Coordinates of C-alpha atoms in Angstrom, one line a residue:
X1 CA 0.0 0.0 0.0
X2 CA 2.7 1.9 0.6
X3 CA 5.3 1.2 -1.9
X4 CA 4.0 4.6 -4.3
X5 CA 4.5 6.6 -1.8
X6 CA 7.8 5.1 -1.0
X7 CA 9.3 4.7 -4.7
X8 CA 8.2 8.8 -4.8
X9 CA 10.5 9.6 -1.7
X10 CA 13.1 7.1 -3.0
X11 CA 12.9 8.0 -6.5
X12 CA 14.0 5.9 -9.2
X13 CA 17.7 6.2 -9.6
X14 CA 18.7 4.3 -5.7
X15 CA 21.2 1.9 -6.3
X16 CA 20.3 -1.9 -4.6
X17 CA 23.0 -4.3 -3.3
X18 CA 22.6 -7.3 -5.0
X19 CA 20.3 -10.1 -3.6
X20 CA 21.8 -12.2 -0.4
X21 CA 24.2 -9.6 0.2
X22 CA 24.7 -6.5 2.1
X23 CA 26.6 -3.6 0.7
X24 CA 29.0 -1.1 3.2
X25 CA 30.0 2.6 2.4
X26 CA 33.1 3.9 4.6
X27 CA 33.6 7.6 3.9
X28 CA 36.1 9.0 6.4
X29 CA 39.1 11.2 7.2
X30 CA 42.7 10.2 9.0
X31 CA 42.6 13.7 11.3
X32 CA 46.3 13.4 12.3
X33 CA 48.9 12.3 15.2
X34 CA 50.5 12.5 18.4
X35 CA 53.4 11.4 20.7
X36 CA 55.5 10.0 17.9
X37 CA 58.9 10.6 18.0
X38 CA 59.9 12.6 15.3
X39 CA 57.7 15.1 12.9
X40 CA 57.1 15.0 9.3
X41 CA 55.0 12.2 9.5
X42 CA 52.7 10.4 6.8
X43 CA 50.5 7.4 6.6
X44 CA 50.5 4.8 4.5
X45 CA 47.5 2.1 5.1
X46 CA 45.8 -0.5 3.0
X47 CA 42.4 -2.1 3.9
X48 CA 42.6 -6.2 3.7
X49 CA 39.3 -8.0 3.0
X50 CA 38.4 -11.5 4.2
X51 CA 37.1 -13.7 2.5
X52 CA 33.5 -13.4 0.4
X53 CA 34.0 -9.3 0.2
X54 CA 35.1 -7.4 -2.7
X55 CA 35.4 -3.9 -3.3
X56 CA 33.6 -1.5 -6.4
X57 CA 37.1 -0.1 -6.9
X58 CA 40.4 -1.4 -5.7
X59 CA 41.7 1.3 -6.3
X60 CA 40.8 2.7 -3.3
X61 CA 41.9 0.1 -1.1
X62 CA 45.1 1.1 -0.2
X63 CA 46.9 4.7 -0.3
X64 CA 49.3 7.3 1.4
X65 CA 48.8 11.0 3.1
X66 CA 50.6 13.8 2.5
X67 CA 53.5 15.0 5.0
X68 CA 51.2 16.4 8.0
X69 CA 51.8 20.3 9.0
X70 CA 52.3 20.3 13.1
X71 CA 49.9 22.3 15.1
X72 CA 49.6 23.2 18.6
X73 CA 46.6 22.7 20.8
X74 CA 47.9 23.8 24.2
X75 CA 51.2 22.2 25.4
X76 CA 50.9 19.0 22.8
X77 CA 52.3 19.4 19.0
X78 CA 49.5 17.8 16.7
X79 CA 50.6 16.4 13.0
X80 CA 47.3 17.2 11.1
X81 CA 46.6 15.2 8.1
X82 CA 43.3 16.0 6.9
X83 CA 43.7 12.7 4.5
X84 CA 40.1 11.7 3.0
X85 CA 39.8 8.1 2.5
X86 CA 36.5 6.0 1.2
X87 CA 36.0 2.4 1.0
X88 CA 32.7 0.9 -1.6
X89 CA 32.3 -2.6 -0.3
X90 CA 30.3 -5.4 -0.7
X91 CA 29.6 -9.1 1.1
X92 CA 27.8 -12.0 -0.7
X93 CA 28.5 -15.3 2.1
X94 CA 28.5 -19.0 0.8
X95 CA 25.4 -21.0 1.6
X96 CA 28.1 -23.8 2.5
X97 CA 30.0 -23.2 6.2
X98 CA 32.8 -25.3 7.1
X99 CA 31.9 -25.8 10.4
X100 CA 34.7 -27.7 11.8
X101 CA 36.6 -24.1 11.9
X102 CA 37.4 -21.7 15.0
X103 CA 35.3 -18.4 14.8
X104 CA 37.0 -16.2 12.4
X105 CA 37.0 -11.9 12.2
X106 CA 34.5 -11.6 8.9
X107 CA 35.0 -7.8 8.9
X108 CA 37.8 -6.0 6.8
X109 CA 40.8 -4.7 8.6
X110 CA 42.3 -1.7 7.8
X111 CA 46.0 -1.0 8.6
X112 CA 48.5 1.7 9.1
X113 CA 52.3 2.3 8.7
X114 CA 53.4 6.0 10.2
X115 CA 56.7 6.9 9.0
X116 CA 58.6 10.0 9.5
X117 CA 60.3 11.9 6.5
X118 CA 63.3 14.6 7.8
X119 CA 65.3 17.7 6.0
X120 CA 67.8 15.2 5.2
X121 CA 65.6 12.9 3.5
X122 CA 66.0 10.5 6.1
X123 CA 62.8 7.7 6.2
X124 CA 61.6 6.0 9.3
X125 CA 59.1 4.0 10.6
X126 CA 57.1 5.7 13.8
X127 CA 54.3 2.7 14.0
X128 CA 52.2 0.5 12.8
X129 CA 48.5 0.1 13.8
X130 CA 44.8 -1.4 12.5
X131 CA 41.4 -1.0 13.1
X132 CA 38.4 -3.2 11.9
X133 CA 35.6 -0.8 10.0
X134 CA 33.1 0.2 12.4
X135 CA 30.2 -2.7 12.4
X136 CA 27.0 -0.2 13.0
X137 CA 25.7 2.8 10.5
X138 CA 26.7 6.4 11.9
X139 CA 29.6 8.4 12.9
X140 CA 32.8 7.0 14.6
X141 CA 35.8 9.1 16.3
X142 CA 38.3 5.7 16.3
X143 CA 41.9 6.1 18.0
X144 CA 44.4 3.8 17.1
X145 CA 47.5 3.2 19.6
X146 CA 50.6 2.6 17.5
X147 CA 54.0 0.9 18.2
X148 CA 56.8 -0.3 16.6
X149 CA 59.2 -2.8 16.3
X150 CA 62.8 -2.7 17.9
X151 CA 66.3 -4.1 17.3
X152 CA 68.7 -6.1 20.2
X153 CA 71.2 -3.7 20.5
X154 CA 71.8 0.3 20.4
X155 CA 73.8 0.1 17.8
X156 CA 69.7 0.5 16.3
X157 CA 69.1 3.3 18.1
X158 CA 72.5 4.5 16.9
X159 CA 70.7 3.9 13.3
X160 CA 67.8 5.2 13.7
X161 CA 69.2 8.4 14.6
X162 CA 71.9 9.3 12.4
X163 CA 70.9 7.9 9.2
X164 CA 67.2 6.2 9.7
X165 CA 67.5 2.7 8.8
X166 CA 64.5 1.0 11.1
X167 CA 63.2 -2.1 11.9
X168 CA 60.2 -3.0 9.8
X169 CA 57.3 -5.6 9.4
X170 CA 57.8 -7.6 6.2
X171 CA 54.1 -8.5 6.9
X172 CA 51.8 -5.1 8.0
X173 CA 49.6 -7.6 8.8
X174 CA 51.4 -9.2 11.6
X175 CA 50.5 -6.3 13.9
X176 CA 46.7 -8.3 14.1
X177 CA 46.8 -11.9 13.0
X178 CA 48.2 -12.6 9.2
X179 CA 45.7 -13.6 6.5
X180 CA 47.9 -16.8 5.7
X181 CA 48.3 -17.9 9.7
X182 CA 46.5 -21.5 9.5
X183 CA 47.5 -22.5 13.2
X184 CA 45.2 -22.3 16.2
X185 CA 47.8 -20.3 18.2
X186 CA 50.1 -17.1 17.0
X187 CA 52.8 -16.4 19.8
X188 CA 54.4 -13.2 19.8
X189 CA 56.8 -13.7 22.9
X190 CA 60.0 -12.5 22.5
X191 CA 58.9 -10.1 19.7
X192 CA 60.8 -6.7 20.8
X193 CA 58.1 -3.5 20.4
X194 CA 57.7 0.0 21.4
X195 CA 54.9 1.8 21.9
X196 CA 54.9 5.0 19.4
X197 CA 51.9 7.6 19.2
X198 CA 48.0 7.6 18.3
X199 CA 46.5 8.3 15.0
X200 CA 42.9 9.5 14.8
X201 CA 40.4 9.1 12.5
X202 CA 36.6 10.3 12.0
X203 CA 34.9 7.4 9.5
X204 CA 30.9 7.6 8.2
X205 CA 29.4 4.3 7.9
X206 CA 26.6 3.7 5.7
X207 CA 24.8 0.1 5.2
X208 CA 22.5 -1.7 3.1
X209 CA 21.3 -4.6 4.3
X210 CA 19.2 -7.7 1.7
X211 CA 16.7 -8.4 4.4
X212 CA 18.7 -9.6 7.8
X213 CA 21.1 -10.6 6.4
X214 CA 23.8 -7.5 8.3
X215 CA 22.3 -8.5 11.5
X216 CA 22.6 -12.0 11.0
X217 CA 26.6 -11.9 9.8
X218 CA 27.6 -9.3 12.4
X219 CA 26.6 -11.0 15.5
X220 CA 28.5 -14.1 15.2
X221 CA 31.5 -14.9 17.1
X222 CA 31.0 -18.2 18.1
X223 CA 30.9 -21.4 16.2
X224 CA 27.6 -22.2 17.7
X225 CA 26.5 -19.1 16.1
X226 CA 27.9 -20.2 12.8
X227 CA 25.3 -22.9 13.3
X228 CA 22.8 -20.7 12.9
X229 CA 24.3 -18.6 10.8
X230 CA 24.1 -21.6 7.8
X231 CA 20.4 -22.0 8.7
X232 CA 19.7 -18.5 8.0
X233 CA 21.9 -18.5 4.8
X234 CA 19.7 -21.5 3.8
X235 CA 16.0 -19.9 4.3
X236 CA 17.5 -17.2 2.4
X237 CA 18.1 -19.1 -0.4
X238 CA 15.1 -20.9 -0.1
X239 CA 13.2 -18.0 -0.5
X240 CA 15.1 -17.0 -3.6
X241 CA 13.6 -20.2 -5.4
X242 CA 10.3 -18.9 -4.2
X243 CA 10.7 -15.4 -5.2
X244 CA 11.8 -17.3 -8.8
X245 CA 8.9 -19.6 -9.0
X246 CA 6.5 -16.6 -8.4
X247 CA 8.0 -14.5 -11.2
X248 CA 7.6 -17.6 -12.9
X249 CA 3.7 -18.1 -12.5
X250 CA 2.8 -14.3 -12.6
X251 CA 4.7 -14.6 -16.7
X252 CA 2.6 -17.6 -17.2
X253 CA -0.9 -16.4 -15.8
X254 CA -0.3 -13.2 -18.3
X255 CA 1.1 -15.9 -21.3
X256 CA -2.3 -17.5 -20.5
X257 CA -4.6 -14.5 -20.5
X258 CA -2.8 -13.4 -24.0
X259 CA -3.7 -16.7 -25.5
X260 CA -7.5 -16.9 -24.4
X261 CA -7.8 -13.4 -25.8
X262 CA -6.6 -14.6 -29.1
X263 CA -8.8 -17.2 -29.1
X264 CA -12.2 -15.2 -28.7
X265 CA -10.9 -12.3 -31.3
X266 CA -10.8 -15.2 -33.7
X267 CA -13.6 -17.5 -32.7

């Protein structure tokens, strides 16, 4: 009764997600830093997505900032970025769970390497950090606590200083858990690290949802919930074959009335 109404509000042009999937719209803003050691800072980051999401345009998926300009907000120097950054994603899950697996993060990560860049050209990394996107529609202040990774000796520090060879990741990813870890356990003990500065960001979450199906993949984290995760995947897909076979019948009941009006025009 109310869909006119609706469709005149709408209008006609409103993009859908496609069917059994939900669709996720990150438009956001690194702000800028504090505490790190030196100045002339940028960010690089990339966003990783798990399996069964995809992005509208990869391009988009991974970038750098400019070199922040410092400000001061009382006694604390500020590196101000002001770095937009917008993410078009969308999830479509398998109808078949491997249940026999842990609980697993569904939701794309999004990471961060803050390095330095001096008068002398010298490069070095101030921190590494990550944040999952925000799981619920509205506007999110996030701020992410950074460290870095140190050598055994001085003779780093001694490096770092004078001509800014660092310590790095090979993997960004290894400041959460690796996309290609298979074990049950990840043991970072012994792993030398410092803690660095904070990065801040403002994101605006938008999501569009095929029926329940946001609610239904968010609130997971257990494998029990998995369970009936794969039961509400199924009644979805169920009612795709019934949305099918009524398209179907409504096509054949207007075939139908076609043909019986043929026949009387001619009889």
């Amino acid at each position: 009764r109310n869909r006119p109404q609706l469709c005149a509000i709408v209008g006609n042009q409103f993009e859908m997600p496609p069917e059994q999937s939900f669709r996720l719209f990150i438009v956001g803003e690194i702000l800028g830093a504090t505490d790190f050691e030196n100045s002339g800072l940028y960010v690089q980051y990339f966003l990783e997505l798990p399996q069964n999401w995809k992005a509208y345009d990869h391009k988009l998926l991974c970038g750098s900032s400019q070199i922040a300009s410092i400000t001061n907000h009382g006694n604390k120097e500020i590196s101000t970025f002001s770095h937009p950054i917008e993410f078009d994603l969308t999830y479509k899950p398998e109808i078949n769970i491997d249940l026999t697996r842990g609980s697993t993060s569904v939701w794309p990560t999004l990471y961060f390497e803050i390095l330095s860049l001096d008068f002398w050209t010298r490069s070095r990394t101030e921190g590494y950090g990550f944040i999952e996107l925000p799981h619920v529609a509205g506007t999110h202040s996030v701020s992410v606590s950074c460290w870095r990774p140190v050598g055994d000796s001085v003779v780093e520090d001694l490096r770092r200083f004078f001509t800014g060879g660092t310590c790095q990741l090979e993997d960004p990813t290894f400041s959460k858990i690796p996309g290609s870890f298979e074990s049950n356990n990840l043991v970072k003990y012994g792993f030398r690290t410092r803690s660095t500065g904070k990065l801040f960001l403002r994101l605006n979450c938008a999501i569009q949802s095929w029926s329940n199906l946001y609610k239904i993949v968010s609130e997971c984290p257990t494998v029990g919930d998995e369970k009936q995760r794969k039961i509400a995947l199924a009644h979805m897909d169920v009612s795709t074959i019934i949305k099918a076979y009524q398209k179907a019948r409504s096509k054949l009941l207007e075939t139908r009335k076609v043909i019986e009006g043929l026949r009387k025009s001619n009889s």
